[in-house]
Amino acid sequence: MKPEDLLARIRVVLCRPSHPGNIGAVARAMKTMGLHDLWLVEPRQFPDPEADTRATGAVDVLQAARVVPNLSAALADTSFAIALSARQRDLGPAVGAPRASIARLLAEAAHAPVALVFGNETMGLSNEEVRECQAAATIPTNPEFSSLNLGSAVQVLCYECRMSAFAEQPPLASQGATPFAAPAATHREIDGLLQHLEQVMTDTGFYNPEQPGRLLPKLQRLFARARLEADEVNILRGLLAATQKPTGHGRKSG
Amino acid sequence: MKPEDLLARIRVVLCRPSHPGNIGAVARAMKTMGLHDLWLVEPRQFPDPEADTRATGAVDVLQAARVVPNLSAALADTSFAIALSARQRDLGPAVGAPRASIARLLAEAAHAPVALVFGNETMGLSNEEVRECQAAATIPTNPEFSSLNLGSAVQVLCYECRMSAFAEQPPLASQGATPFAAPAATHREIDGLLQHLEQVMTDTGFYNPEQPGRLLPKLQRLFARARLEADEVNILRGLLAATQKPTGHGRKSG
């Protein structure tokens, strides 16, 4: 199944959201990551102009959203659901970081619809709602400041879904220039540069071949690490050759 | 170095942010993931009450933020910086997904401060600014709707930093009940259950030992997959035993 089709099978369920603006932010976060299927369990107010405003270009997600009276209705045809909850619930699934359970979510999505389930902004999910899910996850926040808003939480989870659906290699927007990629310098070209450098350094007295020390090995290490390009070797050798010629400046002061 | 200390070495640099509200949202996103060091290059308006409002509990990050006249000043003492940019720039570092470059960012953070560099909300970063960075990354969005706002982009990147700093095992808020974990049933206990089931199924005529088919192996597979607990075996055997006794209901109708 194509990654885009797997993502289309993941529904985001919001249980009793209080603020229409948050519903809009969730729609936008979903669509940026290729998710489209939004379910709302007992929203306090929906539809609402504030939701449309915050959704910006994702109003289509809001228009297709389904409103249902309870979580069981939202999950009826799913085979796997992750409850977002920081608190471990009595007899609920063990709470882990999202990445592992999202890998499982994507695997299950190949066979049936699956869900990410978020609770109310202040109250979260009820114990009964968490028990309706096969897994539980919480975004690992700073223990001293865990105040993630609903839109941000959905953003992070949908991002993880997209990364997982594309096996961590999602296509990137390919705008602008092609990355500059010149052919790498060959071993012989780099040897030539090192010999040229040795010559100039010896001529100028910067380097004493009688007491070589570690100067040349250090330069060799630098060029190896930089993965020099053929063009760059030419620039550097041109620069070295220029220092070997008497210059106008040199003649004046000499 | 402790993960918290590594995260403290990552600075977030915003170049020419237009909306004070976004600066506040960025401060909040940073702090939820344990980052605190915010640098602002030529902000249009800062400080600003709108920034404080959007930061909620992260006003301390705003108060400690440094305002500098150019990106070079913000990066002066860093050894590695990632430019956030969807567009590949001429002679700029190749643009990749964030996860790989953030792993490198964290490795470099052990030695020196490092930076995540974000551009203006509409204009992004200039080519010159991207070239001041050692790596470039873009969040892999839906090609048909890539409208991530600044706060959401910072949220995703800081989340990746936290995951990487803690080697994907960040501590989770440990509120609520301990996950229910009873001792697993032993092989002998499960054998006992299977024999008990076979007995009940045979007595009731649901199962014919002369034509066993795949019924028992299927039940055995189910119990193996479910990793039955000793307590659950007791519940199931109690239930089976109850069906073997004549019931009040059975007596009445019999």
Short mmCIF file of N, CA and C in Angstrom, two decimals, chain A residues 27-36 55-58 86-99 138-153 155-156 159-160 162-163 168 170-180, chain B residues 27-36 55-58 86-99 138-153 155-156 159-160 162-163 168 170-180:
data_model
loop_
_atom_site.label_atom_id
_atom_site.label_comp_id
_atom_site.label_asym_id
_atom_site.label_seq_id
_atom_site.Cartn_x
_atom_site.Cartn_y
_atom_site.Cartn_z
N ALA A 27 -7.05 20.43 12.26
CA ALA A 27 -7.27 20.14 10.84
C ALA A 27 -6.05 20.56 10.03
N ARG A 28 -5.51 21.74 10.34
CA ARG A 28 -4.33 22.23 9.62
C ARG A 28 -3.13 21.32 9.87
N ALA A 29 -2.90 20.96 11.12
CA ALA A 29 -1.77 20.09 11.46
C ALA A 29 -1.87 18.75 10.74
N MET A 30 -3.09 18.20 10.71
CA MET A 30 -3.30 16.91 10.03
C MET A 30 -2.95 17.02 8.55
N LYS A 31 -3.50 18.04 7.91
CA LYS A 31 -3.35 18.13 6.45
C LYS A 31 -1.90 18.37 6.06
N THR A 32 -1.14 19.10 6.86
CA THR A 32 0.27 19.31 6.51
C THR A 32 1.02 17.98 6.44
N MET A 33 0.52 16.97 7.15
CA MET A 33 1.21 15.68 7.17
C MET A 33 0.49 14.62 6.34
N GLY A 34 -0.56 15.02 5.61
CA GLY A 34 -1.22 14.09 4.70
C GLY A 34 -2.34 13.28 5.33
N LEU A 35 -2.83 13.69 6.52
CA LEU A 35 -3.99 13.03 7.13
C LEU A 35 -5.23 13.89 6.85
N HIS A 36 -6.39 13.22 6.70
CA HIS A 36 -7.59 13.97 6.30
C HIS A 36 -8.83 13.61 7.08
N ALA A 55 -8.02 26.87 10.60
CA ALA A 55 -7.67 25.78 9.69
C ALA A 55 -6.94 26.29 8.45
N THR A 56 -7.03 27.61 8.18
CA THR A 56 -6.50 28.20 6.94
C THR A 56 -6.86 27.30 5.75
N GLY A 57 -5.91 26.72 5.07
CA GLY A 57 -6.19 25.95 3.85
C GLY A 57 -6.70 24.55 4.09
N ALA A 58 -7.06 24.21 5.31
CA ALA A 58 -7.50 22.85 5.61
C ALA A 58 -8.98 22.80 5.95
N ALA A 86 -1.14 11.21 29.29
CA ALA A 86 0.08 11.21 30.10
C ALA A 86 -0.08 10.28 31.29
N ARG A 87 -1.33 10.11 31.75
CA ARG A 87 -1.55 9.32 32.96
C ARG A 87 -1.78 7.86 32.62
N GLN A 88 -1.13 7.00 33.37
CA GLN A 88 -1.42 5.57 33.26
C GLN A 88 -2.77 5.32 33.91
N ARG A 89 -3.67 4.61 33.21
CA ARG A 89 -5.00 4.35 33.77
C ARG A 89 -5.09 2.92 34.27
N ASP A 90 -5.90 2.77 35.30
CA ASP A 90 -6.12 1.46 35.88
C ASP A 90 -6.64 0.50 34.80
N LEU A 91 -5.93 -0.60 34.59
CA LEU A 91 -6.25 -1.62 33.58
C LEU A 91 -6.16 -1.11 32.14
N GLY A 92 -5.64 0.13 31.95
CA GLY A 92 -5.45 0.64 30.59
C GLY A 92 -4.14 0.15 30.02
N PRO A 93 -3.94 0.29 28.70
CA PRO A 93 -2.67 -0.12 28.11
C PRO A 93 -1.52 0.72 28.68
N ALA A 94 -0.32 0.15 28.76
CA ALA A 94 0.84 0.85 29.30
C ALA A 94 1.18 2.05 28.43
N VAL A 95 1.48 3.17 29.07
CA VAL A 95 1.77 4.41 28.34
C VAL A 95 3.24 4.44 27.90
N GLY A 96 3.48 4.63 26.61
CA GLY A 96 4.85 4.73 26.10
C GLY A 96 5.03 6.00 25.29
N ALA A 97 6.24 6.23 24.77
CA ALA A 97 6.47 7.33 23.84
C ALA A 97 5.81 6.97 22.51
N PRO A 98 5.46 7.98 21.70
CA PRO A 98 4.63 7.68 20.52
C PRO A 98 5.30 6.85 19.43
N ARG A 99 6.63 6.97 19.27
CA ARG A 99 7.24 6.42 18.06
C ARG A 99 6.96 4.93 17.87
N THR A 138 2.20 9.05 25.20
CA THR A 138 2.29 10.45 25.62
C THR A 138 3.54 11.05 24.99
N ILE A 139 3.44 12.30 24.60
CA ILE A 139 4.60 12.98 24.03
C ILE A 139 5.54 13.31 25.18
N PRO A 140 6.82 12.92 25.06
CA PRO A 140 7.74 13.11 26.18
C PRO A 140 8.13 14.58 26.32
N THR A 141 7.48 15.27 27.21
CA THR A 141 7.76 16.70 27.39
C THR A 141 8.69 16.93 28.58
N ASN A 142 9.19 18.14 28.64
CA ASN A 142 9.95 18.64 29.78
C ASN A 142 9.10 18.49 31.04
N PRO A 143 9.56 17.72 32.04
CA PRO A 143 8.71 17.50 33.22
C PRO A 143 8.38 18.81 33.95
N GLU A 144 9.20 19.85 33.73
CA GLU A 144 8.92 21.12 34.41
C GLU A 144 7.95 22.01 33.62
N PHE A 145 7.64 21.62 32.40
CA PHE A 145 6.73 22.45 31.58
C PHE A 145 6.18 21.59 30.46
N SER A 146 5.04 20.96 30.73
CA SER A 146 4.53 19.98 29.77
C SER A 146 3.32 20.53 29.02
N SER A 147 3.21 21.86 28.95
CA SER A 147 2.02 22.51 28.42
C SER A 147 1.99 22.56 26.89
N LEU A 148 1.81 21.40 26.28
CA LEU A 148 1.63 21.30 24.83
C LEU A 148 0.17 21.58 24.51
N ASN A 149 -0.11 22.47 23.56
CA ASN A 149 -1.54 22.61 23.24
C ASN A 149 -1.99 21.52 22.27
N LEU A 150 -3.31 21.41 22.11
CA LEU A 150 -3.87 20.30 21.34
C LEU A 150 -3.33 20.29 19.91
N GLY A 151 -3.28 21.46 19.26
CA GLY A 151 -2.77 21.53 17.89
C GLY A 151 -1.33 21.05 17.79
N SER A 152 -0.50 21.43 18.75
CA SER A 152 0.91 21.02 18.73
C SER A 152 1.05 19.53 18.94
N ALA A 153 0.25 18.99 19.84
CA ALA A 153 0.31 17.54 20.09
C ALA A 153 -0.08 16.77 18.83
N GLN A 155 0.14 17.89 15.82
CA GLN A 155 1.20 18.13 14.84
C GLN A 155 2.34 17.11 15.00
N VAL A 156 2.79 16.93 16.22
CA VAL A 156 3.91 16.02 16.48
C VAL A 156 3.51 14.58 16.12
N TYR A 159 3.20 14.16 12.35
CA TYR A 159 4.56 14.14 11.79
C TYR A 159 5.18 12.76 11.95
N GLU A 160 5.04 12.17 13.13
CA GLU A 160 5.57 10.82 13.34
C GLU A 160 4.89 9.82 12.40
N ARG A 162 3.72 10.43 9.42
CA ARG A 162 4.25 10.63 8.07
C ARG A 162 5.65 10.04 7.95
N MET A 163 6.49 10.28 8.96
CA MET A 163 7.85 9.72 8.93
C MET A 163 7.78 8.20 8.87
N GLU A 168 10.80 6.79 7.17
CA GLU A 168 11.78 7.83 7.52
C GLU A 168 12.40 8.50 6.30
N PRO A 170 10.60 10.44 3.75
CA PRO A 170 9.53 11.10 3.00
C PRO A 170 10.11 12.01 1.93
N PRO A 171 9.40 12.14 0.81
CA PRO A 171 9.89 13.04 -0.23
C PRO A 171 9.89 14.47 0.31
N LEU A 172 10.89 15.24 -0.08
CA LEU A 172 10.99 16.63 0.37
C LEU A 172 10.61 17.53 -0.79
N ALA A 173 10.04 18.66 -0.44
CA ALA A 173 9.72 19.66 -1.47
C ALA A 173 11.02 19.97 -2.21
N SER A 174 11.01 19.81 -3.53
CA SER A 174 12.27 19.99 -4.26
C SER A 174 12.22 21.28 -5.06
N GLN A 175 12.26 22.38 -4.33
CA GLN A 175 12.29 23.69 -4.97
C GLN A 175 13.73 24.17 -5.00
N GLY A 176 13.99 25.14 -5.88
CA GLY A 176 15.28 25.80 -5.87
C GLY A 176 16.34 25.03 -6.61
N ALA A 177 17.58 25.42 -6.37
CA ALA A 177 18.73 24.88 -7.09
C ALA A 177 18.93 23.41 -6.78
N THR A 178 19.61 22.71 -7.68
CA THR A 178 20.07 21.37 -7.39
C THR A 178 21.26 21.52 -6.44
N PRO A 179 21.37 20.65 -5.44
CA PRO A 179 22.54 20.78 -4.56
C PRO A 179 23.82 20.75 -5.39
N PHE A 180 24.75 21.64 -5.07
CA PHE A 180 26.01 21.69 -5.80
C PHE A 180 26.80 20.44 -5.50
N ALA B 27 8.64 30.20 21.97
CA ALA B 27 9.17 30.05 23.34
C ALA B 27 8.47 28.90 24.06
N ARG B 28 7.14 28.84 23.89
CA ARG B 28 6.38 27.77 24.53
C ARG B 28 6.78 26.40 23.96
N ALA B 29 6.88 26.31 22.65
CA ALA B 29 7.25 25.03 22.00
C ALA B 29 8.64 24.58 22.49
N MET B 30 9.58 25.53 22.57
CA MET B 30 10.93 25.20 23.04
C MET B 30 10.90 24.63 24.45
N LYS B 31 10.24 25.35 25.33
CA LYS B 31 10.28 24.96 26.73
C LYS B 31 9.62 23.61 26.99
N THR B 32 8.56 23.29 26.23
CA THR B 32 7.93 21.97 26.43
C THR B 32 8.92 20.84 26.15
N MET B 33 9.96 21.12 25.34
CA MET B 33 10.92 20.08 25.00
C MET B 33 12.26 20.27 25.71
N GLY B 34 12.32 21.22 26.63
CA GLY B 34 13.55 21.38 27.43
C GLY B 34 14.60 22.29 26.81
N LEU B 35 14.23 23.10 25.79
CA LEU B 35 15.16 24.09 25.24
C LEU B 35 14.81 25.46 25.83
N HIS B 36 15.84 26.29 26.01
CA HIS B 36 15.61 27.57 26.70
C HIS B 36 16.28 28.76 26.04
N ALA B 55 3.20 32.82 24.92
CA ALA B 55 4.21 31.98 25.57
C ALA B 55 3.63 31.22 26.77
N THR B 56 2.49 31.66 27.27
CA THR B 56 1.91 31.15 28.53
C THR B 56 3.02 30.97 29.56
N GLY B 57 3.30 29.77 30.01
CA GLY B 57 4.27 29.58 31.09
C GLY B 57 5.73 29.66 30.67
N ALA B 58 6.01 30.11 29.46
CA ALA B 58 7.40 30.14 28.99
C ALA B 58 7.90 31.58 28.84
N ALA B 86 13.02 24.95 2.93
CA ALA B 86 12.50 23.97 1.98
C ALA B 86 13.27 24.04 0.66
N ARG B 87 13.80 25.24 0.36
CA ARG B 87 14.45 25.42 -0.93
C ARG B 87 15.94 25.12 -0.84
N GLN B 88 16.44 24.39 -1.82
CA GLN B 88 17.89 24.19 -1.93
C GLN B 88 18.50 25.49 -2.44
N ARG B 89 19.56 25.98 -1.78
CA ARG B 89 20.18 27.24 -2.18
C ARG B 89 21.49 26.99 -2.91
N ASP B 90 21.79 27.87 -3.81
CA ASP B 90 23.02 27.77 -4.59
C ASP B 90 24.23 27.76 -3.64
N LEU B 91 25.03 26.74 -3.73
CA LEU B 91 26.21 26.53 -2.88
C LEU B 91 25.87 26.32 -1.40
N GLY B 92 24.59 26.18 -1.08
CA GLY B 92 24.21 25.92 0.31
C GLY B 92 24.29 24.44 0.61
N PRO B 93 24.24 24.05 1.89
CA PRO B 93 24.25 22.62 2.22
C PRO B 93 23.01 21.92 1.67
N ALA B 94 23.15 20.64 1.34
CA ALA B 94 22.02 19.89 0.77
C ALA B 94 20.90 19.79 1.81
N VAL B 95 19.66 19.97 1.35
CA VAL B 95 18.50 19.95 2.24
C VAL B 95 18.04 18.51 2.47
N GLY B 96 17.93 18.11 3.73
CA GLY B 96 17.44 16.77 4.07
C GLY B 96 16.30 16.85 5.06
N ALA B 97 15.75 15.68 5.44
CA ALA B 97 14.76 15.64 6.52
C ALA B 97 15.49 15.90 7.84
N PRO B 98 14.77 16.39 8.85
CA PRO B 98 15.48 16.84 10.07
C PRO B 98 16.16 15.76 10.89
N ARG B 99 15.64 14.54 10.89
CA ARG B 99 16.10 13.57 11.89
C ARG B 99 17.61 13.34 11.83
N THR B 138 14.41 20.39 6.08
CA THR B 138 13.03 20.82 5.92
C THR B 138 12.13 19.74 6.47
N ILE B 139 11.05 20.15 7.09
CA ILE B 139 10.10 19.18 7.62
C ILE B 139 9.32 18.62 6.44
N PRO B 140 9.27 17.30 6.31
CA PRO B 140 8.63 16.69 5.14
C PRO B 140 7.12 16.80 5.22
N THR B 141 6.56 17.80 4.56
CA THR B 141 5.12 18.02 4.62
C THR B 141 4.43 17.44 3.39
N ASN B 142 3.13 17.38 3.47
CA ASN B 142 2.25 17.03 2.35
C ASN B 142 2.53 18.01 1.21
N PRO B 143 2.96 17.53 0.05
CA PRO B 143 3.29 18.46 -1.03
C PRO B 143 2.10 19.32 -1.45
N GLU B 144 0.88 18.84 -1.16
CA GLU B 144 -0.30 19.63 -1.55
C GLU B 144 -0.71 20.65 -0.49
N PHE B 145 -0.08 20.61 0.66
CA PHE B 145 -0.45 21.57 1.73
C PHE B 145 0.70 21.60 2.74
N SER B 146 1.63 22.50 2.52
CA SER B 146 2.84 22.50 3.34
C SER B 146 2.84 23.67 4.32
N SER B 147 1.64 24.17 4.63
CA SER B 147 1.52 25.39 5.43
C SER B 147 1.70 25.15 6.93
N LEU B 148 2.91 24.84 7.34
CA LEU B 148 3.25 24.71 8.76
C LEU B 148 3.53 26.09 9.31
N ASN B 149 2.91 26.46 10.44
CA ASN B 149 3.29 27.77 10.97
C ASN B 149 4.60 27.67 11.76
N LEU B 150 5.17 28.83 12.08
CA LEU B 150 6.50 28.86 12.70
C LEU B 150 6.52 28.08 14.02
N GLY B 151 5.49 28.31 14.85
CA GLY B 151 5.44 27.62 16.14
C GLY B 151 5.40 26.10 15.96
N SER B 152 4.62 25.62 14.98
CA SER B 152 4.52 24.18 14.74
C SER B 152 5.84 23.61 14.25
N ALA B 153 6.53 24.35 13.37
CA ALA B 153 7.82 23.89 12.86
C ALA B 153 8.83 23.77 14.00
N GLN B 155 8.09 23.37 17.11
CA GLN B 155 7.64 22.27 17.97
C GLN B 155 8.17 20.92 17.47
N VAL B 156 8.03 20.68 16.18
CA VAL B 156 8.48 19.40 15.62
C VAL B 156 10.00 19.25 15.76
N TYR B 159 10.99 18.70 19.39
CA TYR B 159 10.61 17.32 19.76
C TYR B 159 11.67 16.34 19.26
N GLU B 160 12.12 16.51 18.02
CA GLU B 160 13.17 15.63 17.49
C GLU B 160 14.46 15.79 18.32
N ARG B 162 14.66 16.52 21.50
CA ARG B 162 14.47 15.83 22.77
C ARG B 162 14.57 14.31 22.60
N MET B 163 13.92 13.79 21.55
CA MET B 163 13.99 12.35 21.28
C MET B 163 15.43 11.92 21.07
N GLU B 168 15.95 8.37 22.08
CA GLU B 168 14.61 7.85 21.82
C GLU B 168 13.93 7.25 23.04
N PRO B 170 13.09 9.06 26.11
CA PRO B 170 12.93 10.13 27.10
C PRO B 170 12.03 9.68 28.23
N PRO B 171 12.30 10.17 29.44
CA PRO B 171 11.42 9.80 30.55
C PRO B 171 10.02 10.35 30.30
N LEU B 172 9.01 9.58 30.69
CA LEU B 172 7.63 10.02 30.50
C LEU B 172 7.07 10.45 31.84
N ALA B 173 6.17 11.40 31.78
CA ALA B 173 5.49 11.83 33.00
C ALA B 173 4.86 10.59 33.63
N SER B 174 5.16 10.32 34.87
CA SER B 174 4.68 9.07 35.48
C SER B 174 3.59 9.39 36.49
N GLN B 175 2.46 9.82 35.96
CA GLN B 175 1.33 10.09 36.83
C GLN B 175 0.39 8.90 36.77
N GLY B 176 -0.49 8.83 37.78
CA GLY B 176 -1.54 7.82 37.73
C GLY B 176 -1.07 6.46 38.18
N ALA B 177 -1.88 5.47 37.84
CA ALA B 177 -1.66 4.11 38.31
C ALA B 177 -0.39 3.52 37.70
N THR B 178 0.15 2.53 38.36
CA THR B 178 1.21 1.72 37.77
C THR B 178 0.56 0.81 36.74
N PRO B 179 1.19 0.63 35.58
CA PRO B 179 0.55 -0.26 34.60
C PRO B 179 0.27 -1.62 35.25
N PHE B 180 -0.91 -2.15 34.99
CA PHE B 180 -1.28 -3.43 35.57
C PHE B 180 -0.40 -4.50 34.96
#
